[in-house]
mmCIF file of C-alpha atoms in Angstrom:
data_model
loop_
_atom_site.group_PDB
_atom_site.id
_atom_site.type_symbol
_atom_site.label_atom_id
_atom_site.label_comp_id
_atom_site.label_asym_id
_atom_site.label_seq_id
_atom_site.Cartn_x
_atom_site.Cartn_y
_atom_site.Cartn_z
ATOM 1 C CA MET A 15 -47.665 3.086 124.619
ATOM 2 C CA LYS A 16 -44.514 2.561 122.932
ATOM 3 C CA LEU A 17 -42.518 1.376 120.029
ATOM 4 C CA GLY A 18 -39.998 -1.313 120.258
ATOM 5 C CA GLY A 19 -37.586 -1.797 117.143
ATOM 6 C CA ILE A 20 -37.836 -5.485 116.075
ATOM 7 C CA LYS A 21 -35.788 -5.313 112.747
ATOM 8 C CA SER A 22 -34.709 -3.306 109.868
ATOM 9 C CA VAL A 23 -33.961 -4.626 106.396
ATOM 10 C CA GLU A 24 -31.293 -2.605 104.667
ATOM 11 C CA ASN A 25 -31.237 -2.293 100.776
ATOM 12 C CA ALA A 26 -34.840 -3.974 100.752
ATOM 13 C CA HIS A 27 -35.216 -2.385 97.321
ATOM 14 C CA ASP A 28 -33.017 -1.317 94.765
ATOM 15 C CA ASP A 29 -34.017 2.373 95.301
ATOM 16 C CA SER A 30 -36.296 4.701 97.578
ATOM 17 C CA VAL A 31 -39.057 2.921 99.128
ATOM 18 C CA TRP A 32 -42.142 5.106 98.487
ATOM 19 C CA ALA A 33 -44.940 2.861 99.775
ATOM 20 C CA VAL A 34 -46.084 0.504 102.385
ATOM 21 C CA THR A 35 -49.295 -1.173 103.653
ATOM 22 C CA TRP A 36 -50.313 -4.750 105.215
ATOM 23 C CA VAL A 37 -51.953 -7.352 103.292
ATOM 24 C CA PRO A 38 -54.787 -8.764 105.621
ATOM 25 C CA ALA A 39 -54.346 -12.342 106.968
ATOM 26 C CA THR A 40 -56.297 -15.200 104.792
ATOM 27 C CA ALA A 41 -57.125 -18.622 106.056
ATOM 28 C CA ASN A 42 -54.261 -19.882 104.132
ATOM 29 C CA ARG A 43 -51.282 -17.449 105.106
ATOM 30 C CA PRO A 44 -50.595 -14.770 107.853
ATOM 31 C CA PRO A 45 -50.531 -11.416 106.966
ATOM 32 C CA LEU A 46 -47.806 -9.944 104.774
ATOM 33 C CA LEU A 47 -46.021 -6.554 104.229
ATOM 34 C CA LEU A 48 -46.459 -5.107 100.836
ATOM 35 C CA THR A 49 -43.775 -2.337 99.881
ATOM 36 C CA GLY A 50 -43.184 -0.273 96.513
ATOM 37 C CA SER A 51 -40.166 1.448 95.376
ATOM 38 C CA LEU A 52 -38.604 3.905 92.840
ATOM 39 C CA ASP A 53 -36.853 0.735 91.632
ATOM 40 C CA GLU A 54 -40.289 -0.208 89.575
ATOM 41 C CA THR A 55 -41.036 -3.339 91.759
ATOM 42 C CA VAL A 56 -43.471 -4.336 94.436
ATOM 43 C CA ARG A 57 -42.200 -6.533 97.358
ATOM 44 C CA LEU A 58 -43.891 -9.018 99.939
ATOM 45 C CA TRP A 59 -42.631 -9.553 103.090
ATOM 46 C CA ARG A 60 -43.403 -12.106 105.690
ATOM 47 C CA SER A 61 -44.791 -9.959 108.679
ATOM 48 C CA ASP A 62 -42.903 -11.022 111.666
ATOM 49 C CA ASP A 63 -39.329 -11.588 110.336
ATOM 50 C CA LEU A 64 -39.282 -9.413 107.272
ATOM 51 C CA LEU A 65 -38.048 -12.546 105.110
ATOM 52 C CA LEU A 66 -38.709 -11.479 101.328
ATOM 53 C CA ASP A 67 -41.550 -13.673 100.205
ATOM 54 C CA ARG A 68 -41.314 -12.321 96.365
ATOM 55 C CA THR A 69 -40.821 -9.691 93.967
ATOM 56 C CA ASN A 70 -43.415 -8.421 91.501
ATOM 57 C CA THR A 71 -42.568 -6.587 88.374
ATOM 58 C CA GLY A 72 -44.758 -4.964 85.671
ATOM 59 C CA HIS A 73 -44.184 -1.204 86.041
ATOM 60 C CA CYS A 74 -41.808 0.704 83.923
ATOM 61 C CA LEU A 75 -41.409 3.675 86.213
ATOM 62 C CA GLY A 76 -41.110 4.105 89.963
ATOM 63 C CA VAL A 77 -44.181 2.809 92.253
ATOM 64 C CA ALA A 78 -45.835 5.566 94.148
ATOM 65 C CA SER A 79 -48.538 3.755 96.123
ATOM 66 C CA VAL A 80 -49.662 0.451 96.986
ATOM 67 C CA ALA A 81 -52.890 -0.865 98.462
ATOM 68 C CA ALA A 82 -54.396 -4.051 99.786
ATOM 69 C CA HIS A 83 -57.987 -5.471 99.665
ATOM 70 C CA PRO A 84 -59.574 -5.787 102.902
ATOM 71 C CA LEU A 85 -59.979 -9.701 102.417
ATOM 72 C CA GLY A 86 -56.339 -9.984 101.669
ATOM 73 C CA SER A 87 -57.036 -11.535 98.382
ATOM 74 C CA LEU A 88 -56.152 -8.800 95.954
ATOM 75 C CA ALA A 89 -53.472 -5.890 95.988
ATOM 76 C CA ALA A 90 -52.811 -2.718 93.864
ATOM 77 C CA SER A 91 -50.135 -0.739 92.939
ATOM 78 C CA SER A 92 -49.737 2.524 91.228
ATOM 79 C CA SER A 93 -46.757 3.982 89.352
ATOM 80 C CA LEU A 94 -45.347 6.931 87.841
ATOM 81 C CA ASP A 95 -46.029 5.321 84.364
ATOM 82 C CA SER A 96 -49.923 6.166 85.187
ATOM 83 C CA PHE A 97 -50.842 2.698 85.391
ATOM 84 C CA VAL A 98 -52.531 0.689 88.241
ATOM 85 C CA ARG A 99 -51.739 -2.928 88.425
ATOM 86 C CA VAL A 100 -54.328 -5.166 90.193
ATOM 87 C CA PHE A 101 -52.826 -8.536 91.069
ATOM 88 C CA ASP A 102 -53.908 -11.679 92.869
ATOM 89 C CA VAL A 103 -51.686 -11.722 96.102
ATOM 90 C CA ASP A 104 -50.834 -15.359 96.361
ATOM 91 C CA SER A 105 -50.699 -16.018 92.521
ATOM 92 C CA ASN A 106 -49.138 -12.675 91.197
ATOM 93 C CA ALA A 107 -51.702 -13.223 88.399
ATOM 94 C CA THR A 108 -52.680 -9.780 87.019
ATOM 95 C CA VAL A 109 -56.617 -9.108 87.523
ATOM 96 C CA ALA A 110 -56.790 -5.778 85.878
ATOM 97 C CA THR A 111 -54.800 -2.880 84.527
ATOM 98 C CA LEU A 112 -56.020 0.470 84.813
ATOM 99 C CA GLU A 113 -54.802 3.327 82.720
ATOM 100 C CA ALA A 114 -54.704 7.071 83.457
ATOM 101 C CA PRO A 115 -53.469 10.040 81.577
ATOM 102 C CA PRO A 116 -50.109 11.228 82.873
ATOM 103 C CA SER A 117 -49.590 12.342 86.512
ATOM 104 C CA GLU A 118 -53.194 11.356 87.081
ATOM 105 C CA VAL A 119 -52.463 8.173 89.464
ATOM 106 C CA TRP A 120 -51.308 8.693 92.862
ATOM 107 C CA GLN A 121 -52.208 7.238 96.221
ATOM 108 C CA MET A 122 -54.885 4.535 96.412
ATOM 109 C CA ARG A 123 -57.160 2.929 99.006
ATOM 110 C CA PHE A 124 -59.820 0.100 98.925
ATOM 111 C CA ASP A 125 -62.882 0.864 100.662
ATOM 112 C CA PRO A 126 -63.816 -0.873 104.030
ATOM 113 C CA LYS A 127 -65.853 -3.714 102.304
ATOM 114 C CA GLY A 128 -63.375 -3.893 99.080
ATOM 115 C CA SER A 129 -66.132 -3.078 96.350
ATOM 116 C CA ILE A 130 -64.313 0.275 95.479
ATOM 117 C CA LEU A 131 -60.906 1.108 94.901
ATOM 118 C CA ALA A 132 -60.233 4.925 95.082
ATOM 119 C CA VAL A 133 -57.462 6.400 93.283
ATOM 120 C CA ALA A 134 -55.946 10.028 93.510
ATOM 121 C CA GLY A 135 -56.163 11.677 90.394
ATOM 122 C CA GLY A 136 -53.418 14.146 90.602
ATOM 123 C CA GLY A 137 -53.829 16.730 88.115
ATOM 124 C CA SER A 138 -57.104 15.936 87.157
ATOM 125 C CA ALA A 139 -58.295 17.602 90.378
ATOM 126 C CA SER A 140 -60.577 14.195 91.194
ATOM 127 C CA VAL A 141 -60.790 10.951 92.908
ATOM 128 C CA LYS A 142 -61.432 8.102 90.545
ATOM 129 C CA LEU A 143 -63.455 5.118 91.942
ATOM 130 C CA TRP A 144 -63.156 1.743 90.141
ATOM 131 C CA ASP A 145 -65.624 -1.146 90.933
ATOM 132 C CA THR A 146 -63.633 -4.181 92.256
ATOM 133 C CA SER A 147 -65.866 -6.549 90.592
ATOM 134 C CA THR A 148 -65.893 -5.317 87.007
ATOM 135 C CA TRP A 149 -62.955 -3.074 87.203
ATOM 136 C CA GLU A 150 -64.732 -0.364 85.316
ATOM 137 C CA LEU A 151 -64.748 3.363 86.302
ATOM 138 C CA VAL A 152 -67.900 4.075 88.262
ATOM 139 C CA ALA A 153 -67.333 7.668 89.486
ATOM 140 C CA THR A 154 -65.268 10.627 89.392
ATOM 141 C CA LEU A 155 -65.448 12.760 92.398
ATOM 142 C CA SER A 156 -64.429 16.277 91.116
ATOM 143 C CA ILE A 157 -63.050 19.086 93.421
ATOM 144 C CA PRO A 158 -65.146 22.144 92.643
ATOM 145 C CA ARG A 159 -62.847 24.943 91.559
ATOM 146 C CA PRO A 160 -62.686 27.848 94.309
ATOM 147 C CA GLU A 161 -64.447 31.156 93.333
ATOM 148 C CA GLY A 162 -61.494 33.064 92.308
ATOM 149 C CA PRO A 163 -60.795 36.426 90.630
ATOM 150 C CA LYS A 164 -59.284 34.810 87.569
ATOM 151 C CA PRO A 165 -61.468 31.743 86.324
ATOM 152 C CA THR A 166 -59.384 31.749 83.430
ATOM 153 C CA ASP A 167 -56.548 30.950 85.340
ATOM 154 C CA LYS A 168 -56.736 27.040 85.042
ATOM 155 C CA SER A 169 -53.443 26.158 86.569
ATOM 156 C CA GLY A 170 -54.059 28.085 89.591
ATOM 157 C CA SER A 171 -57.471 27.221 90.331
ATOM 158 C CA LYS A 172 -57.172 23.251 89.958
ATOM 159 C CA LYS A 173 -56.348 21.046 92.844
ATOM 160 C CA PHE A 174 -53.510 18.367 92.522
ATOM 161 C CA VAL A 175 -54.828 15.505 94.406
ATOM 162 C CA LEU A 176 -51.998 13.517 96.322
ATOM 163 C CA SER A 177 -53.831 11.461 98.953
ATOM 164 C CA VAL A 178 -57.088 9.521 99.736
ATOM 165 C CA ALA A 179 -58.809 8.202 102.693
ATOM 166 C CA TRP A 180 -62.160 6.402 103.668
ATOM 167 C CA SER A 181 -64.218 6.738 106.737
ATOM 168 C CA PRO A 182 -64.478 3.519 108.443
ATOM 169 C CA ASP A 183 -68.240 3.277 107.491
ATOM 170 C CA GLY A 184 -67.147 3.574 103.751
ATOM 171 C CA LYS A 185 -69.545 6.763 103.653
ATOM 172 C CA ARG A 186 -67.089 9.475 103.279
ATOM 173 C CA LEU A 187 -63.809 9.765 101.389
ATOM 174 C CA ALA A 188 -61.342 12.540 101.995
ATOM 175 C CA CYS A 189 -58.507 13.650 99.672
ATOM 176 C CA GLY A 190 -55.540 15.918 100.066
ATOM 177 C CA SER A 191 -54.299 18.203 97.687
ATOM 178 C CA MET A 192 -50.821 19.776 96.906
ATOM 179 C CA ASP A 193 -51.960 23.272 98.266
ATOM 180 C CA GLY A 194 -53.078 21.983 101.580
ATOM 181 C CA THR A 195 -56.584 21.613 100.873
ATOM 182 C CA ILE A 196 -58.416 18.930 102.218
ATOM 183 C CA SER A 197 -61.757 17.915 100.209
ATOM 184 C CA VAL A 198 -64.539 15.299 101.656
ATOM 185 C CA PHE A 199 -67.018 13.623 99.406
ATOM 186 C CA ASP A 200 -70.344 11.816 100.351
ATOM 187 C CA VAL A 201 -69.548 8.765 98.461
ATOM 188 C CA PRO A 202 -73.227 6.974 98.009
ATOM 189 C CA ARG A 203 -74.086 10.368 96.671
ATOM 190 C CA ALA A 204 -70.983 11.157 94.854
ATOM 191 C CA LYS A 205 -71.365 14.622 96.057
ATOM 192 C CA PHE A 206 -68.746 17.083 97.137
ATOM 193 C CA LEU A 207 -69.356 18.066 100.710
ATOM 194 C CA HIS A 208 -66.852 20.789 101.895
ATOM 195 C CA HIS A 209 -63.205 21.344 102.349
ATOM 196 C CA LEU A 210 -61.142 21.389 105.588
ATOM 197 C CA GLU A 211 -58.825 24.461 105.907
ATOM 198 C CA GLY A 212 -55.704 24.861 108.054
ATOM 199 C CA HIS A 213 -52.718 23.302 106.283
ATOM 200 C CA PHE A 214 -50.736 25.632 104.019
ATOM 201 C CA MET A 215 -48.589 23.166 102.001
ATOM 202 C CA ALA A 216 -49.190 19.825 100.442
ATOM 203 C CA VAL A 217 -51.133 16.947 102.469
ATOM 204 C CA ARG A 218 -49.593 13.867 101.266
ATOM 205 C CA SER A 219 -51.271 11.440 103.868
ATOM 206 C CA LEU A 220 -54.438 11.223 105.708
ATOM 207 C CA VAL A 221 -56.425 8.578 107.622
ATOM 208 C CA TYR A 222 -59.887 8.375 109.617
ATOM 209 C CA SER A 223 -59.946 7.065 112.921
ATOM 210 C CA PRO A 224 -61.145 3.172 112.910
ATOM 211 C CA TYR A 225 -63.766 3.875 115.682
ATOM 212 C CA ASP A 226 -65.096 7.271 114.817
ATOM 213 C CA PRO A 227 -66.076 8.339 111.363
ATOM 214 C CA ARG A 228 -65.839 12.158 111.892
ATOM 215 C CA VAL A 229 -62.133 11.861 113.108
ATOM 216 C CA LEU A 230 -59.715 12.705 110.365
ATOM 217 C CA PHE A 231 -55.719 12.757 110.949
ATOM 218 C CA THR A 232 -53.681 14.718 108.197
ATOM 219 C CA ALA A 233 -50.160 15.142 107.716
ATOM 220 C CA SER A 234 -48.513 17.944 105.700
ATOM 221 C CA ASP A 235 -45.460 19.444 104.327
ATOM 222 C CA ASP A 236 -46.049 22.607 106.383
ATOM 223 C CA GLY A 237 -44.626 20.160 109.455
ATOM 224 C CA ASN A 238 -48.028 19.780 111.113
ATOM 225 C CA ILE A 239 -50.436 16.811 111.651
ATOM 226 C CA HIS A 240 -54.158 18.074 111.926
ATOM 227 C CA MET A 241 -57.005 16.306 113.692
ATOM 228 C CA TYR A 242 -60.412 17.282 112.324
ATOM 229 C CA ASP A 243 -63.893 16.840 112.879
ATOM 230 C CA ALA A 244 -64.370 16.065 109.097
ATOM 231 C CA GLU A 245 -68.401 16.540 109.468
ATOM 232 C CA GLY A 246 -68.380 19.669 111.360
ATOM 233 C CA LYS A 247 -65.435 21.036 109.322
ATOM 234 C CA ALA A 248 -63.786 21.949 112.637
ATOM 235 C CA LEU A 249 -59.687 21.738 113.222
ATOM 236 C CA VAL A 250 -59.881 19.714 116.655
ATOM 237 C CA GLY A 251 -56.091 19.739 117.309
ATOM 238 C CA THR A 252 -52.703 20.335 115.788
ATOM 239 C CA MET A 253 -49.569 18.292 116.694
ATOM 240 C CA SER A 254 -46.302 19.550 116.038
ATOM 241 C CA GLY A 255 -42.729 18.158 116.817
ATOM 242 C CA HIS A 256 -41.174 17.149 113.425
ATOM 243 C CA ALA A 257 -38.334 19.138 111.952
ATOM 244 C CA SER A 258 -39.403 19.175 108.352
ATOM 245 C CA TRP A 259 -42.332 17.815 105.871
ATOM 246 C CA VAL A 260 -44.740 15.291 107.520
ATOM 247 C CA LEU A 261 -44.985 12.871 104.680
ATOM 248 C CA CYS A 262 -47.243 9.973 106.125
ATOM 249 C CA VAL A 263 -49.626 9.177 108.843
ATOM 250 C CA ASP A 264 -51.392 6.131 109.984
ATOM 251 C CA VAL A 265 -53.600 5.378 112.959
ATOM 252 C CA SER A 266 -53.086 2.513 115.586
ATOM 253 C CA PRO A 267 -55.757 -0.554 115.428
ATOM 254 C CA ASP A 268 -56.943 0.449 118.989
ATOM 255 C CA GLY A 269 -57.523 4.110 118.067
ATOM 256 C CA ALA A 270 -55.405 5.663 120.773
ATOM 257 C CA ALA A 271 -52.236 6.666 118.849
ATOM 258 C CA ILE A 272 -50.925 7.927 115.476
ATOM 259 C CA ALA A 273 -47.534 7.251 114.007
ATOM 260 C CA SER A 274 -45.886 9.754 111.397
ATOM 261 C CA GLY A 275 -42.958 9.607 109.021
ATOM 262 C CA SER A 276 -41.217 12.813 108.159
ATOM 263 C CA SER A 277 -38.204 14.414 105.861
ATOM 264 C CA ASP A 278 -36.590 15.048 109.146
ATOM 265 C CA ARG A 279 -35.498 10.995 109.093
ATOM 266 C CA SER A 280 -37.799 10.063 112.283
ATOM 267 C CA VAL A 281 -40.853 8.267 113.054
ATOM 268 C CA ARG A 282 -42.800 9.504 115.715
ATOM 269 C CA LEU A 283 -45.483 8.200 118.005
ATOM 270 C CA TRP A 284 -48.216 10.468 119.115
ATOM 271 C CA ASP A 285 -50.650 9.951 122.052
ATOM 272 C CA LEU A 286 -54.075 11.123 120.969
ATOM 273 C CA SER A 287 -55.128 11.430 124.620
ATOM 274 C CA MET A 288 -52.488 13.951 125.156
ATOM 275 C CA ARG A 289 -52.130 15.048 121.438
ATOM 276 C CA ALA A 290 -48.341 14.817 121.784
ATOM 277 C CA SER A 291 -45.368 12.976 120.624
ATOM 278 C CA VAL A 292 -44.047 10.378 123.234
ATOM 279 C CA GLN A 293 -41.722 8.656 121.161
ATOM 280 C CA THR A 294 -39.223 9.416 118.435
ATOM 281 C CA MET A 295 -37.496 6.497 116.380
ATOM 282 C CA SER A 296 -34.355 7.439 114.320
ATOM 283 C CA ASN A 297 -33.815 4.156 112.407
ATOM 284 C CA HIS A 298 -33.701 5.897 109.005
ATOM 285 C CA THR A 299 -31.147 7.807 107.330
ATOM 286 C CA ASP A 300 -33.215 9.571 104.785
ATOM 287 C CA GLN A 301 -36.753 10.914 104.473
ATOM 288 C CA VAL A 302 -39.658 8.582 105.651
ATOM 289 C CA TRP A 303 -42.316 8.303 102.977
ATOM 290 C CA GLY A 304 -44.438 5.811 104.521
ATOM 291 C CA VAL A 305 -45.782 4.392 107.939
ATOM 292 C CA ALA A 306 -48.493 1.507 108.518
ATOM 293 C CA PHE A 307 -49.789 -0.283 111.455
ATOM 294 C CA ARG A 308 -50.619 -3.944 110.895
ATOM 295 C CA PRO A 309 -54.393 -4.338 111.050
ATOM 296 C CA PRO A 310 -55.999 -6.654 113.633
ATOM 297 C CA GLY A 311 -57.209 -10.083 112.715
ATOM 298 C CA GLY A 312 -55.915 -13.328 111.463
ATOM 299 C CA SER A 313 -54.200 -16.077 113.282
ATOM 300 C CA ASP A 314 -51.145 -14.199 114.052
ATOM 301 C CA ALA A 315 -51.593 -12.903 117.596
ATOM 302 C CA ARG A 316 -48.276 -11.644 118.363
ATOM 303 C CA GLY A 317 -49.537 -7.916 118.916
ATOM 304 C CA ALA A 318 -49.588 -5.014 117.056
ATOM 305 C CA ARG A 319 -46.744 -4.194 114.468
ATOM 306 C CA LEU A 320 -45.883 -0.798 112.592
ATOM 307 C CA ALA A 321 -43.907 -0.552 109.351
ATOM 308 C CA SER A 322 -41.817 2.266 108.044
ATOM 309 C CA VAL A 323 -40.127 2.620 104.813
ATOM 310 C CA SER A 324 -37.786 5.409 103.409
ATOM 311 C CA ASP A 325 -35.469 6.865 100.730
ATOM 312 C CA ASP A 326 -32.548 5.210 102.563
ATOM 313 C CA LYS A 327 -34.081 1.886 101.044
ATOM 314 C CA THR A 328 -34.764 0.324 104.375
ATOM 315 C CA ILE A 329 -37.788 -1.113 105.821
ATOM 316 C CA SER A 330 -38.283 -1.090 109.494
ATOM 317 C CA LEU A 331 -40.447 -3.076 111.805
ATOM 318 C CA TYR A 332 -41.767 -2.109 115.495
ATOM 319 C CA ASP A 333 -43.563 -3.800 117.937
ATOM 320 C CA TYR A 334 -46.285 -1.243 119.132
ATOM 321 C CA SER A 335 -47.592 -1.834 122.826
#
């Protein structure tokens, strides 16, 4: 397995690019790449040549996360302005605007069926679940406070939730916190199940294997990528190699590899059968905030793609084979 550089777009945004995801193909168009930036905009790019399709405005602070509905019709952007904007991908019409208290909107993910949008709740120590048919808040998954010696110390006992991930069957949701804790929830029962231990710094990104709803990959500021059995609460493996914080992780559509981005300015490809880094890409000149494999499907059969985005304002596109 290897990555091959296809194209990089410099100054893709006017400021740091913090978020990236793929919008799945529809009957009428191929997949699109969706990026969000500190410049307060969201941009859509053609998937094979990275030509700019359009620029969406509407936030008054930087965009922290972007998410795409599995049918490719809707997408969402969350911002430091504490708003989530849900929009029609093809018309850019605003479908819904979700408001939260300050610093309670971080990473977002649609569930595999597209019926729920999960939003990492930052300082609320919870994940908010929004119904995508009514755009009403249907559940708040709160992380229980640890049994500590100082229950009155509110700041020390609350989890700041940065990241979210859905299992491929949509029954489990995992979230990563600033203190390195990962929390796993049973979504149908809206019940907290357990914590996964092992990281000791912020977990800014996590993703389930597309084929095994037990396997969870996590990226942390402690410089490590962990592979967990999220049901058995077991740390299965640790992958080390980045020289600094690991800011993002994604798993390939074939489930055989993961890609990661780091504040060491590199993108790495990891072979899961060896649990080792097999390639390092050094396209970026600043920290890499997002990596995203293009999901399979649609009429575009030109093989797998990986995109990465960075504080250097650049988007890089790679072939994965």
